[in-house]
Amino acid sequence: MSLAIVDAREWQNMFDLRTGAKVEAGGTRVEMMKDVLKKFPYPGDMDPGSNRWVSDIALDLIGAYHPRFVFLNYARQYFSIRYSAMDEAERKKMIRDVFAEVERFIGESGFTPIVVGRGGMTPLLEYIDLSKLDGLAICTHWSARYAGLHGPSSADLVRLNAHPQIEMIVEREALLRLFDGGGEDALRQPEYLLVAKKGYAFKTVSSVMRRPVMIHDADDYIPLFTPLGEVNDITAIRKLIEDNLREHRIALIFLEGVGINEFLLPLASCRNGKQWYCHEPGAAQYLSITSGRHRIFDYPAGYRSFDEDSGEKEYPLSGYFTSLPRDTIGEGIADRSIAVGNNSMFMHMVTGADMCVECFARNLSNQGALGVIHRQDK
Amino acid sequence: MRCHYCEWRCELGPEKYGVCKMYFSDGETIKERFPHRWCTCGVLAIESIPFYHVYPGSRCMTIGTSSCNFNCKYCANGFIAKQDPVEMQRDMLDLSPREMVRIAQKLGCHHIVFNVNEPAVSLDSLYDVAKEAQAAGIGMGCLTNGYTTPESTELLASIFSFFNISLKGLSPEFNREYIGIPSPEPILRTIKRLAEISHVEVATPVIQGVNDHELDEMAGLIAGIDPEIPWHVFRLLPEDEMKDAQYPNIELINEALVSARSKLFNIYFHNFVGSDWVNTLCPECGTTVIERFSLGCGGDKLQRFLCNDGRCPSCGRGIRLLGDRVAWDRQGGAV
């Protein structure tokens, strides 16, 4: 059973991650997790101390748990750049700050880094309003480039094909062919995937209400730094880790909102997709990296996630995830692993690490932190 | 011409828009400045809004407009409610009542619930949506601050069939400093009136050290109207102008509710992840009759519904609910 410990400052509660049932449990790792959550209350997504919180927790867990593989995600700069109007100098400082934080972590931990920028950001030029279709358009989560189109009329398709800010409209079957999908892969996939031109974001009835200043750039290539060897595709990162884990303690470090132009370390350009498709920094990109193969069908862009959001859904603390993804790197390696991040529920679902800590903030509202213990047998 | 929608009763004119900046007068009637302009049409479980005693498990299309007639220091939706509505319009959805209802159907929603800002600032548009929704068999509910005039409270009751009314504090000092209104009396009047004719739940955000000493008195006032009214006590997160305030201590607030629990049958303490105080217990025998899971910040879910005939399975006492349990996918949401 995976244990979930929520920490709402000076108050903790424990649940079965899958069922959400309250549980009582003890033991070294439970106490370790409770202790680290208590020691480091989450300061908030846009707080200047948010990225430091990631390093502090990771360093604390490294000292107590001695993992060989660490998965980190730093996201404060992404939230701030997304929502705060700032000039170029302020943005650059924010980027410098996160690299300084990464440097601190590497210096204090002694881990060999693989640093990956998940993609740059670009100013939001305008919304593409899809609210008046005969069919239903869904823009999933924080996506800007992609929207799903369900049940469109022929008039919808004519209108959308003529829209100057829509780059392409892709039929479900074409997407399945591109990624060798079939059978169950099609279940969640919308009939059409709409692709916006650079700088434009879809606005659908279910979009988030807060207007961003900058949005994901959905880059064809993302930057990667590591002294461990050459990698030119995001799906090759996992093998690089597995090939080197015997010799090195490795930290796979993700930087949100950082593309090739912002990356401050010597970099290799890493292919971030296939043909015309490039990953936005969502679950698909994470899973493609941690699984070593493109995984865009688990929770595809523009699917009707709300249809699955009933009270009966398992993994109630895990956002739209309905099951624990299999074949992730943490699950696949025999060595101890941890994951820490300040971007939503991804750490405990996409890494498979033994011990995971993440902020529990939704739409910037700081509810506290979540610790998940997947494994107690290593 | 004076506005009669809320107790500010603002003087309106062709270019005089009142406190909420949402209405004007052409000399003969009050008109909306931005009719049928919506900031969202999202999907939420009814428990997330929160309504704990209304059609448990149902799927709601949540909507909002812009602006507000209050100026709460801790507004969680200040990025909408506190902005100049003129500035907001570029991002709003422009949807007719028919389009709104059609979208609710496409999303598979059983209800439409206004939950972002204050419905009193957009009453005409909401009235139009309600007519269309009623024809389609879709009910409407809302969160409201309850600062309506007696006449517009009746209008609210004609639009919505269930309400969660925010009772933020009792002392005039608190209401002046934290909410920007002179008195909570109109709110208490609205709770009383709507509870007579409709389904009402009440919500109170707690600011530790500021209004937590009033919890017992509030419980007494609500119980004086109807002890069956569900009361949602929210752990208020530091937001907006109070973002530097301390995080309220959960144990201390819970202790402050001990006496209140003897006055009201259904007190819920939440707005934080993993709350232990979101289940409905039978007022007679204490058996858990509805189990929920709380994710805080608009993420509560129904987990188990154990009073299928509206009665406690142990002692048979009636559990007050508006409507039956609803399956999440009952509507289908086919496009």
PDB file of N, CA and C in Angstrom, chain A residues 6 8-11 13 15 19-20 22 127 129 131-136 150-151 203 205-207 209-211 304 306-312 316-317 360 362 365-367, chain B residues 39-43 59 79-80 90-91 93-95 99 103 106-107 116 235 237 239 247 249-251 271-274 276-277 293 295-297 301-303 325 328 333 335:
ATOM      1  N   VAL A   6      -0.556  14.024   4.478  1.00  0.00           N
ATOM      2  CA  VAL A   6      -0.772  15.429   4.141  1.00  0.00           C
ATOM      3  C   VAL A   6      -0.347  16.286   5.324  1.00  0.00           C
ATOM      4  N   ALA A   8      -0.784  20.161   6.653  1.00  0.00           N
ATOM      5  CA  ALA A   8      -1.416  21.463   6.466  1.00  0.00           C
ATOM      6  C   ALA A   8      -0.900  22.459   7.508  1.00  0.00           C
ATOM      7  N   ARG A   9       0.371  22.366   7.833  1.00  0.00           N
ATOM      8  CA  ARG A   9       1.023  23.189   8.860  1.00  0.00           C
ATOM      9  C   ARG A   9       0.462  22.875  10.242  1.00  0.00           C
ATOM     10  N   GLU A  10       1.307  22.355  11.086  1.00  0.00           N
ATOM     11  CA  GLU A  10       0.966  22.028  12.473  1.00  0.00           C
ATOM     12  C   GLU A  10      -0.148  20.991  12.568  1.00  0.00           C
ATOM     13  N   TRP A  11      -0.418  20.312  11.457  1.00  0.00           N
ATOM     14  CA  TRP A  11      -1.491  19.311  11.438  1.00  0.00           C
ATOM     15  C   TRP A  11      -1.227  18.348  10.297  1.00  0.00           C
ATOM     16  N   ASN A  13      -2.250  14.312   8.488  1.00  0.00           N
ATOM     17  CA  ASN A  13      -3.203  13.220   8.413  1.00  0.00           C
ATOM     18  C   ASN A  13      -2.660  12.190   7.428  1.00  0.00           C
ATOM     19  N   PHE A  15      -3.304   8.710   4.795  1.00  0.00           N
ATOM     20  CA  PHE A  15      -4.303   7.997   4.002  1.00  0.00           C
ATOM     21  C   PHE A  15      -3.651   6.903   3.158  1.00  0.00           C
ATOM     22  N   THR A  19      -7.064   4.489  -2.100  1.00  0.00           N
ATOM     23  CA  THR A  19      -8.491   4.558  -1.751  1.00  0.00           C
ATOM     24  C   THR A  19      -8.886   5.873  -1.091  1.00  0.00           C
ATOM     25  N   GLY A  20      -7.917   6.556  -0.497  1.00  0.00           N
ATOM     26  CA  GLY A  20      -8.243   7.758   0.266  1.00  0.00           C
ATOM     27  C   GLY A  20      -8.726   7.439   1.671  1.00  0.00           C
ATOM     28  N   LYS A  22      -8.568   6.728   5.537  1.00  0.00           N
ATOM     29  CA  LYS A  22      -7.645   7.143   6.583  1.00  0.00           C
ATOM     30  C   LYS A  22      -6.967   5.909   7.176  1.00  0.00           C
ATOM     31  N   TYR A 127      -6.083  34.847 -26.936  1.00  0.00           N
ATOM     32  CA  TYR A 127      -6.788  33.579 -26.823  1.00  0.00           C
ATOM     33  C   TYR A 127      -7.473  33.226 -28.149  1.00  0.00           C
ATOM     34  N   ASP A 129     -10.814  31.645 -28.928  1.00  0.00           N
ATOM     35  CA  ASP A 129     -12.041  31.328 -28.196  1.00  0.00           C
ATOM     36  C   ASP A 129     -12.791  30.173 -28.872  1.00  0.00           C
ATOM     37  N   SER A 131     -15.470  28.649 -27.342  1.00  0.00           N
ATOM     38  CA  SER A 131     -16.660  28.407 -26.512  1.00  0.00           C
ATOM     39  C   SER A 131     -17.946  28.316 -27.324  1.00  0.00           C
ATOM     40  N   LYS A 132     -17.931  28.741 -28.573  1.00  0.00           N
ATOM     41  CA  LYS A 132     -19.193  28.807 -29.307  1.00  0.00           C
ATOM     42  C   LYS A 132     -19.340  27.735 -30.384  1.00  0.00           C
ATOM     43  N   LEU A 133     -18.660  26.645 -30.205  1.00  0.00           N
ATOM     44  CA  LEU A 133     -18.763  25.570 -31.189  1.00  0.00           C
ATOM     45  C   LEU A 133     -20.043  24.762 -30.977  1.00  0.00           C
ATOM     46  N   ASP A 134     -20.459  24.070 -32.026  1.00  0.00           N
ATOM     47  CA  ASP A 134     -21.557  23.110 -31.868  1.00  0.00           C
ATOM     48  C   ASP A 134     -21.076  21.922 -31.042  1.00  0.00           C
ATOM     49  N   GLY A 135     -19.850  21.533 -31.279  1.00  0.00           N
ATOM     50  CA  GLY A 135     -19.227  20.483 -30.482  1.00  0.00           C
ATOM     51  C   GLY A 135     -18.663  21.066 -29.199  1.00  0.00           C
ATOM     52  N   LEU A 136     -17.790  20.313 -28.583  1.00  0.00           N
ATOM     53  CA  LEU A 136     -17.214  20.768 -27.319  1.00  0.00           C
ATOM     54  C   LEU A 136     -15.690  20.719 -27.406  1.00  0.00           C
ATOM     55  N   HIS A 150     -14.443  17.551 -29.371  1.00  0.00           N
ATOM     56  CA  HIS A 150     -15.355  16.415 -29.231  1.00  0.00           C
ATOM     57  C   HIS A 150     -16.655  16.731 -29.977  1.00  0.00           C
ATOM     58  N   GLY A 151     -17.064  15.833 -30.833  1.00  0.00           N
ATOM     59  CA  GLY A 151     -18.360  15.955 -31.497  1.00  0.00           C
ATOM     60  C   GLY A 151     -18.545  17.226 -32.307  1.00  0.00           C
ATOM     61  N   LYS A 203      -8.926  29.053 -25.514  1.00  0.00           N
ATOM     62  CA  LYS A 203      -9.813  29.354 -24.393  1.00  0.00           C
ATOM     63  C   LYS A 203     -11.070  28.526 -24.603  1.00  0.00           C
ATOM     64  N   VAL A 205     -14.503  26.414 -22.494  1.00  0.00           N
ATOM     65  CA  VAL A 205     -15.379  26.657 -21.354  1.00  0.00           C
ATOM     66  C   VAL A 205     -14.741  26.210 -20.046  1.00  0.00           C
ATOM     67  N   SER A 206     -13.861  25.243 -20.119  1.00  0.00           N
ATOM     68  CA  SER A 206     -13.294  24.709 -18.885  1.00  0.00           C
ATOM     69  C   SER A 206     -11.924  25.285 -18.557  1.00  0.00           C
ATOM     70  N   SER A 207     -11.516  26.323 -19.261  1.00  0.00           N
ATOM     71  CA  SER A 207     -10.183  26.876 -19.029  1.00  0.00           C
ATOM     72  C   SER A 207     -10.077  27.486 -17.639  1.00  0.00           C
ATOM     73  N   MET A 209      -9.318  30.405 -14.952  1.00  0.00           N
ATOM     74  CA  MET A 209      -9.830  31.770 -15.057  1.00  0.00           C
ATOM     75  C   MET A 209      -8.748  32.837 -15.029  1.00  0.00           C
ATOM     76  N   ARG A 210      -7.570  32.479 -14.501  1.00  0.00           N
ATOM     77  CA  ARG A 210      -6.539  33.490 -14.317  1.00  0.00           C
ATOM     78  C   ARG A 210      -5.769  33.673 -15.627  1.00  0.00           C
ATOM     79  N   ARG A 211      -5.773  34.863 -16.186  1.00  0.00           N
ATOM     80  CA  ARG A 211      -5.113  35.069 -17.476  1.00  0.00           C
ATOM     81  C   ARG A 211      -3.602  35.092 -17.286  1.00  0.00           C
ATOM     82  N   ARG A 304     -11.736  14.443 -21.826  1.00  0.00           N
ATOM     83  CA  ARG A 304     -12.785  14.857 -20.884  1.00  0.00           C
ATOM     84  C   ARG A 304     -12.442  14.328 -19.491  1.00  0.00           C
ATOM     85  N   PHE A 306     -13.004  15.469 -16.642  1.00  0.00           N
ATOM     86  CA  PHE A 306     -14.044  15.622 -15.624  1.00  0.00           C
ATOM     87  C   PHE A 306     -15.022  14.448 -15.625  1.00  0.00           C
ATOM     88  N   ASP A 307     -15.127  13.730 -16.743  1.00  0.00           N
ATOM     89  CA  ASP A 307     -16.009  12.560 -16.758  1.00  0.00           C
ATOM     90  C   ASP A 307     -15.553  11.504 -15.762  1.00  0.00           C
ATOM     91  N   GLU A 308     -14.256  11.500 -15.444  1.00  0.00           N
ATOM     92  CA  GLU A 308     -13.694  10.470 -14.565  1.00  0.00           C
ATOM     93  C   GLU A 308     -13.542  10.963 -13.126  1.00  0.00           C
ATOM     94  N   ASP A 309     -14.056  12.155 -12.844  1.00  0.00           N
ATOM     95  CA  ASP A 309     -13.739  12.812 -11.580  1.00  0.00           C
ATOM     96  C   ASP A 309     -14.793  12.567 -10.499  1.00  0.00           C
ATOM     97  N   SER A 310     -15.387  11.416 -10.502  1.00  0.00           N
ATOM     98  CA  SER A 310     -16.432  11.141  -9.515  1.00  0.00           C
ATOM     99  C   SER A 310     -15.806  10.785  -8.166  1.00  0.00           C
ATOM    100  N   GLY A 311     -16.639  10.706  -7.161  1.00  0.00           N
ATOM    101  CA  GLY A 311     -16.162  10.333  -5.831  1.00  0.00           C
ATOM    102  C   GLY A 311     -15.614   8.914  -5.778  1.00  0.00           C
ATOM    103  N   GLU A 312     -16.004   8.094  -6.759  1.00  0.00           N
ATOM    104  CA  GLU A 312     -15.521   6.707  -6.772  1.00  0.00           C
ATOM    105  C   GLU A 312     -14.113   6.599  -7.354  1.00  0.00           C
ATOM    106  N   PRO A 316      -7.603   9.785  -4.918  1.00  0.00           N
ATOM    107  CA  PRO A 316      -8.230  11.108  -4.791  1.00  0.00           C
ATOM    108  C   PRO A 316      -7.241  12.247  -4.569  1.00  0.00           C
ATOM    109  N   LEU A 317      -6.037  11.932  -4.089  1.00  0.00           N
ATOM    110  CA  LEU A 317      -5.053  12.998  -3.856  1.00  0.00           C
ATOM    111  C   LEU A 317      -4.174  13.234  -5.079  1.00  0.00           C
ATOM    112  N   PHE A 360       1.188  20.800  -1.965  1.00  0.00           N
ATOM    113  CA  PHE A 360      -0.227  20.569  -2.250  1.00  0.00           C
ATOM    114  C   PHE A 360      -0.863  21.927  -2.486  1.00  0.00           C
ATOM    115  N   ARG A 362      -3.046  24.175  -5.338  1.00  0.00           N
ATOM    116  CA  ARG A 362      -3.854  24.047  -6.539  1.00  0.00           C
ATOM    117  C   ARG A 362      -4.290  25.443  -6.958  1.00  0.00           C
ATOM    118  N   SER A 365      -3.229  28.202  -4.741  1.00  0.00           N
ATOM    119  CA  SER A 365      -3.728  28.238  -3.369  1.00  0.00           C
ATOM    120  C   SER A 365      -2.954  27.203  -2.540  1.00  0.00           C
ATOM    121  N   ASN A 366      -2.253  27.666  -1.532  1.00  0.00           N
ATOM    122  CA  ASN A 366      -1.317  26.822  -0.802  1.00  0.00           C
ATOM    123  C   ASN A 366      -2.000  26.047   0.326  1.00  0.00           C
ATOM    124  N   GLN A 367      -2.269  24.762   0.067  1.00  0.00           N
ATOM    125  CA  GLN A 367      -2.919  23.930   1.071  1.00  0.00           C
ATOM    126  C   GLN A 367      -1.910  23.225   1.968  1.00  0.00           C
TER     127      GLN A 367
ATOM    128  N   CYS B  39     -17.081  34.463 -16.734  1.00  0.00           N
ATOM    129  CA  CYS B  39     -15.641  34.245 -16.590  1.00  0.00           C
ATOM    130  C   CYS B  39     -15.269  32.777 -16.678  1.00  0.00           C
ATOM    131  N   THR B  40     -16.215  31.875 -16.545  1.00  0.00           N
ATOM    132  CA  THR B  40     -15.893  30.455 -16.663  1.00  0.00           C
ATOM    133  C   THR B  40     -17.157  29.624 -16.780  1.00  0.00           C
ATOM    134  N   CYS B  41     -17.016  28.429 -17.289  1.00  0.00           N
ATOM    135  CA  CYS B  41     -18.044  27.387 -17.203  1.00  0.00           C
ATOM    136  C   CYS B  41     -17.308  26.098 -16.862  1.00  0.00           C
ATOM    137  N   GLY B  42     -16.891  25.954 -15.638  1.00  0.00           N
ATOM    138  CA  GLY B  42     -16.114  24.780 -15.241  1.00  0.00           C
ATOM    139  C   GLY B  42     -16.998  23.640 -14.776  1.00  0.00           C
ATOM    140  N   VAL B  43     -16.389  22.544 -14.434  1.00  0.00           N
ATOM    141  CA  VAL B  43     -17.120  21.389 -13.900  1.00  0.00           C
ATOM    142  C   VAL B  43     -16.602  21.085 -12.499  1.00  0.00           C
ATOM    143  N   ARG B  59     -22.958  16.492 -10.568  1.00  0.00           N
ATOM    144  CA  ARG B  59     -21.954  17.226 -11.343  1.00  0.00           C
ATOM    145  C   ARG B  59     -22.514  18.617 -11.690  1.00  0.00           C
ATOM    146  N   PHE B  79      -8.671  38.064  -8.023  1.00  0.00           N
ATOM    147  CA  PHE B  79      -8.203  38.331  -9.389  1.00  0.00           C
ATOM    148  C   PHE B  79      -9.368  38.464 -10.367  1.00  0.00           C
ATOM    149  N   ILE B  80     -10.567  38.127  -9.915  1.00  0.00           N
ATOM    150  CA  ILE B  80     -11.775  38.371 -10.711  1.00  0.00           C
ATOM    151  C   ILE B  80     -12.664  39.382 -10.000  1.00  0.00           C
ATOM    152  N   ARG B  90     -12.248  41.570 -21.730  1.00  0.00           N
ATOM    153  CA  ARG B  90     -11.547  40.989 -22.873  1.00  0.00           C
ATOM    154  C   ARG B  90     -11.385  39.468 -22.726  1.00  0.00           C
ATOM    155  N   ASP B  91     -11.444  38.980 -21.485  1.00  0.00           N
ATOM    156  CA  ASP B  91     -11.252  37.544 -21.268  1.00  0.00           C
ATOM    157  C   ASP B  91     -12.550  36.791 -21.004  1.00  0.00           C
ATOM    158  N   LEU B  93     -16.275  35.015 -21.459  1.00  0.00           N
ATOM    159  CA  LEU B  93     -17.023  34.263 -22.457  1.00  0.00           C
ATOM    160  C   LEU B  93     -18.341  34.982 -22.705  1.00  0.00           C
ATOM    161  N   ASP B  94     -18.698  35.123 -23.969  1.00  0.00           N
ATOM    162  CA  ASP B  94     -19.924  35.820 -24.351  1.00  0.00           C
ATOM    163  C   ASP B  94     -20.936  34.755 -24.773  1.00  0.00           C
ATOM    164  N   LEU B  95     -21.793  34.355 -23.844  1.00  0.00           N
ATOM    165  CA  LEU B  95     -22.667  33.206 -24.104  1.00  0.00           C
ATOM    166  C   LEU B  95     -24.106  33.537 -23.738  1.00  0.00           C
ATOM    167  N   GLU B  99     -27.019  29.101 -24.967  1.00  0.00           N
ATOM    168  CA  GLU B  99     -25.681  28.523 -25.126  1.00  0.00           C
ATOM    169  C   GLU B  99     -25.151  28.000 -23.783  1.00  0.00           C
ATOM    170  N   ILE B 103     -24.127  24.149 -23.081  1.00  0.00           N
ATOM    171  CA  ILE B 103     -22.792  23.752 -22.612  1.00  0.00           C
ATOM    172  C   ILE B 103     -22.909  22.873 -21.365  1.00  0.00           C
ATOM    173  N   LYS B 106     -23.640  19.543 -22.564  1.00  0.00           N
ATOM    174  CA  LYS B 106     -22.491  18.889 -23.200  1.00  0.00           C
ATOM    175  C   LYS B 106     -21.459  18.437 -22.163  1.00  0.00           C
ATOM    176  N   LEU B 107     -21.395  19.153 -21.062  1.00  0.00           N
ATOM    177  CA  LEU B 107     -20.456  18.774 -19.999  1.00  0.00           C
ATOM    178  C   LEU B 107     -21.028  17.690 -19.089  1.00  0.00           C
ATOM    179  N   VAL B 116     -18.294  32.041  -8.322  1.00  0.00           N
ATOM    180  CA  VAL B 116     -17.006  32.740  -8.404  1.00  0.00           C
ATOM    181  C   VAL B 116     -17.051  34.079  -7.686  1.00  0.00           C
ATOM    182  N   ARG B 235     -11.248  26.929   7.048  1.00  0.00           N
ATOM    183  CA  ARG B 235      -9.921  27.411   7.455  1.00  0.00           C
ATOM    184  C   ARG B 235      -9.475  28.377   6.350  1.00  0.00           C
ATOM    185  N   LEU B 237      -7.248  30.512   4.116  1.00  0.00           N
ATOM    186  CA  LEU B 237      -5.842  30.594   3.729  1.00  0.00           C
ATOM    187  C   LEU B 237      -5.459  32.057   3.562  1.00  0.00           C
ATOM    188  N   GLU B 239      -4.664  34.997   1.819  1.00  0.00           N
ATOM    189  CA  GLU B 239      -4.773  35.347   0.403  1.00  0.00           C
ATOM    190  C   GLU B 239      -4.933  36.851   0.271  1.00  0.00           C
ATOM    191  N   TYR B 247      -1.088  31.180   8.962  1.00  0.00           N
ATOM    192  CA  TYR B 247      -2.027  30.116   8.595  1.00  0.00           C
ATOM    193  C   TYR B 247      -2.791  29.719   9.849  1.00  0.00           C
ATOM    194  N   ASN B 249      -4.476  27.778  12.780  1.00  0.00           N
ATOM    195  CA  ASN B 249      -4.146  26.484  13.374  1.00  0.00           C
ATOM    196  C   ASN B 249      -5.401  25.612  13.420  1.00  0.00           C
ATOM    197  N   ILE B 250      -5.322  24.463  12.793  1.00  0.00           N
ATOM    198  CA  ILE B 250      -6.498  23.606  12.639  1.00  0.00           C
ATOM    199  C   ILE B 250      -7.006  23.103  13.987  1.00  0.00           C
ATOM    200  N   GLU B 251      -6.109  22.665  14.847  1.00  0.00           N
ATOM    201  CA  GLU B 251      -6.540  22.138  16.148  1.00  0.00           C
ATOM    202  C   GLU B 251      -7.236  23.216  16.976  1.00  0.00           C
ATOM    203  N   ASN B 271     -11.840  23.159   4.027  1.00  0.00           N
ATOM    204  CA  ASN B 271     -10.988  24.030   3.207  1.00  0.00           C
ATOM    205  C   ASN B 271      -9.513  23.759   3.508  1.00  0.00           C
ATOM    206  N   PHE B 272      -9.228  22.530   3.868  1.00  0.00           N
ATOM    207  CA  PHE B 272      -7.835  22.068   3.934  1.00  0.00           C
ATOM    208  C   PHE B 272      -7.824  20.580   3.589  1.00  0.00           C
ATOM    209  N   VAL B 273      -6.727  20.171   3.001  1.00  0.00           N
ATOM    210  CA  VAL B 273      -6.666  18.809   2.477  1.00  0.00           C
ATOM    211  C   VAL B 273      -6.680  17.791   3.617  1.00  0.00           C
ATOM    212  N   GLY B 274      -7.511  16.767   3.434  1.00  0.00           N
ATOM    213  CA  GLY B 274      -7.549  15.658   4.384  1.00  0.00           C
ATOM    214  C   GLY B 274      -8.328  15.921   5.653  1.00  0.00           C
ATOM    215  N   ASP B 276     -10.743  15.884   8.737  1.00  0.00           N
ATOM    216  CA  ASP B 276     -11.477  14.810   9.415  1.00  0.00           C
ATOM    217  C   ASP B 276     -12.935  15.178   9.664  1.00  0.00           C
ATOM    218  N   TRP B 277     -13.324  16.406   9.299  1.00  0.00           N
ATOM    219  CA  TRP B 277     -14.633  16.901   9.726  1.00  0.00           C
ATOM    220  C   TRP B 277     -15.546  17.230   8.539  1.00  0.00           C
ATOM    221  N   PHE B 293     -14.438  13.127   1.019  1.00  0.00           N
ATOM    222  CA  PHE B 293     -12.987  13.315   1.075  1.00  0.00           C
ATOM    223  C   PHE B 293     -12.723  14.760   0.698  1.00  0.00           C
ATOM    224  N   LEU B 295     -10.196  17.773  -0.384  1.00  0.00           N
ATOM    225  CA  LEU B 295      -8.900  18.189  -0.928  1.00  0.00           C
ATOM    226  C   LEU B 295      -8.650  19.662  -0.673  1.00  0.00           C
ATOM    227  N   GLY B 296      -9.537  20.292   0.083  1.00  0.00           N
ATOM    228  CA  GLY B 296      -9.412  21.731   0.264  1.00  0.00           C
ATOM    229  C   GLY B 296      -9.682  22.441  -1.048  1.00  0.00           C
ATOM    230  N   CYS B 297      -9.528  23.719  -1.049  1.00  0.00           N
ATOM    231  CA  CYS B 297      -9.632  24.607  -2.228  1.00  0.00           C
ATOM    232  C   CYS B 297     -10.530  24.053  -3.340  1.00  0.00           C
ATOM    233  N   LYS B 301     -15.168  15.673  -2.315  1.00  0.00           N
ATOM    234  CA  LYS B 301     -15.859  14.643  -3.099  1.00  0.00           C
ATOM    235  C   LYS B 301     -16.726  13.787  -2.188  1.00  0.00           C
ATOM    236  N   LEU B 302     -17.806  13.289  -2.773  1.00  0.00           N
ATOM    237  CA  LEU B 302     -18.610  12.286  -2.079  1.00  0.00           C
ATOM    238  C   LEU B 302     -17.892  10.948  -2.181  1.00  0.00           C
ATOM    239  N   GLN B 303     -17.752  10.263  -1.039  1.00  0.00           N
ATOM    240  CA  GLN B 303     -17.134   8.932  -1.099  1.00  0.00           C
ATOM    241  C   GLN B 303     -18.150   7.812  -0.905  1.00  0.00           C
ATOM    242  N   ARG B 325     -29.208  11.167  -3.966  1.00  0.00           N
ATOM    243  CA  ARG B 325     -27.865  10.962  -4.468  1.00  0.00           C
ATOM    244  C   ARG B 325     -27.934  10.836  -5.995  1.00  0.00           C
ATOM    245  N   TRP B 328     -22.581  10.385 -10.906  1.00  0.00           N
ATOM    246  CA  TRP B 328     -21.763  11.388 -11.594  1.00  0.00           C
ATOM    247  C   TRP B 328     -21.985  11.385 -13.099  1.00  0.00           C
ATOM    248  N   GLY B 333     -23.466  13.463 -20.863  1.00  0.00           N
ATOM    249  CA  GLY B 333     -22.651  14.529 -21.436  1.00  0.00           C
ATOM    250  C   GLY B 333     -22.371  14.338 -22.914  1.00  0.00           C
ATOM    251  N   VAL B 335     -22.250  14.850 -26.743  1.00  0.00           N
ATOM    252  CA  VAL B 335     -22.256  16.073 -27.562  1.00  0.00           C
ATOM    253  C   VAL B 335     -23.120  15.841 -28.780  1.00  0.00           C
TER     254      VAL B 335
END
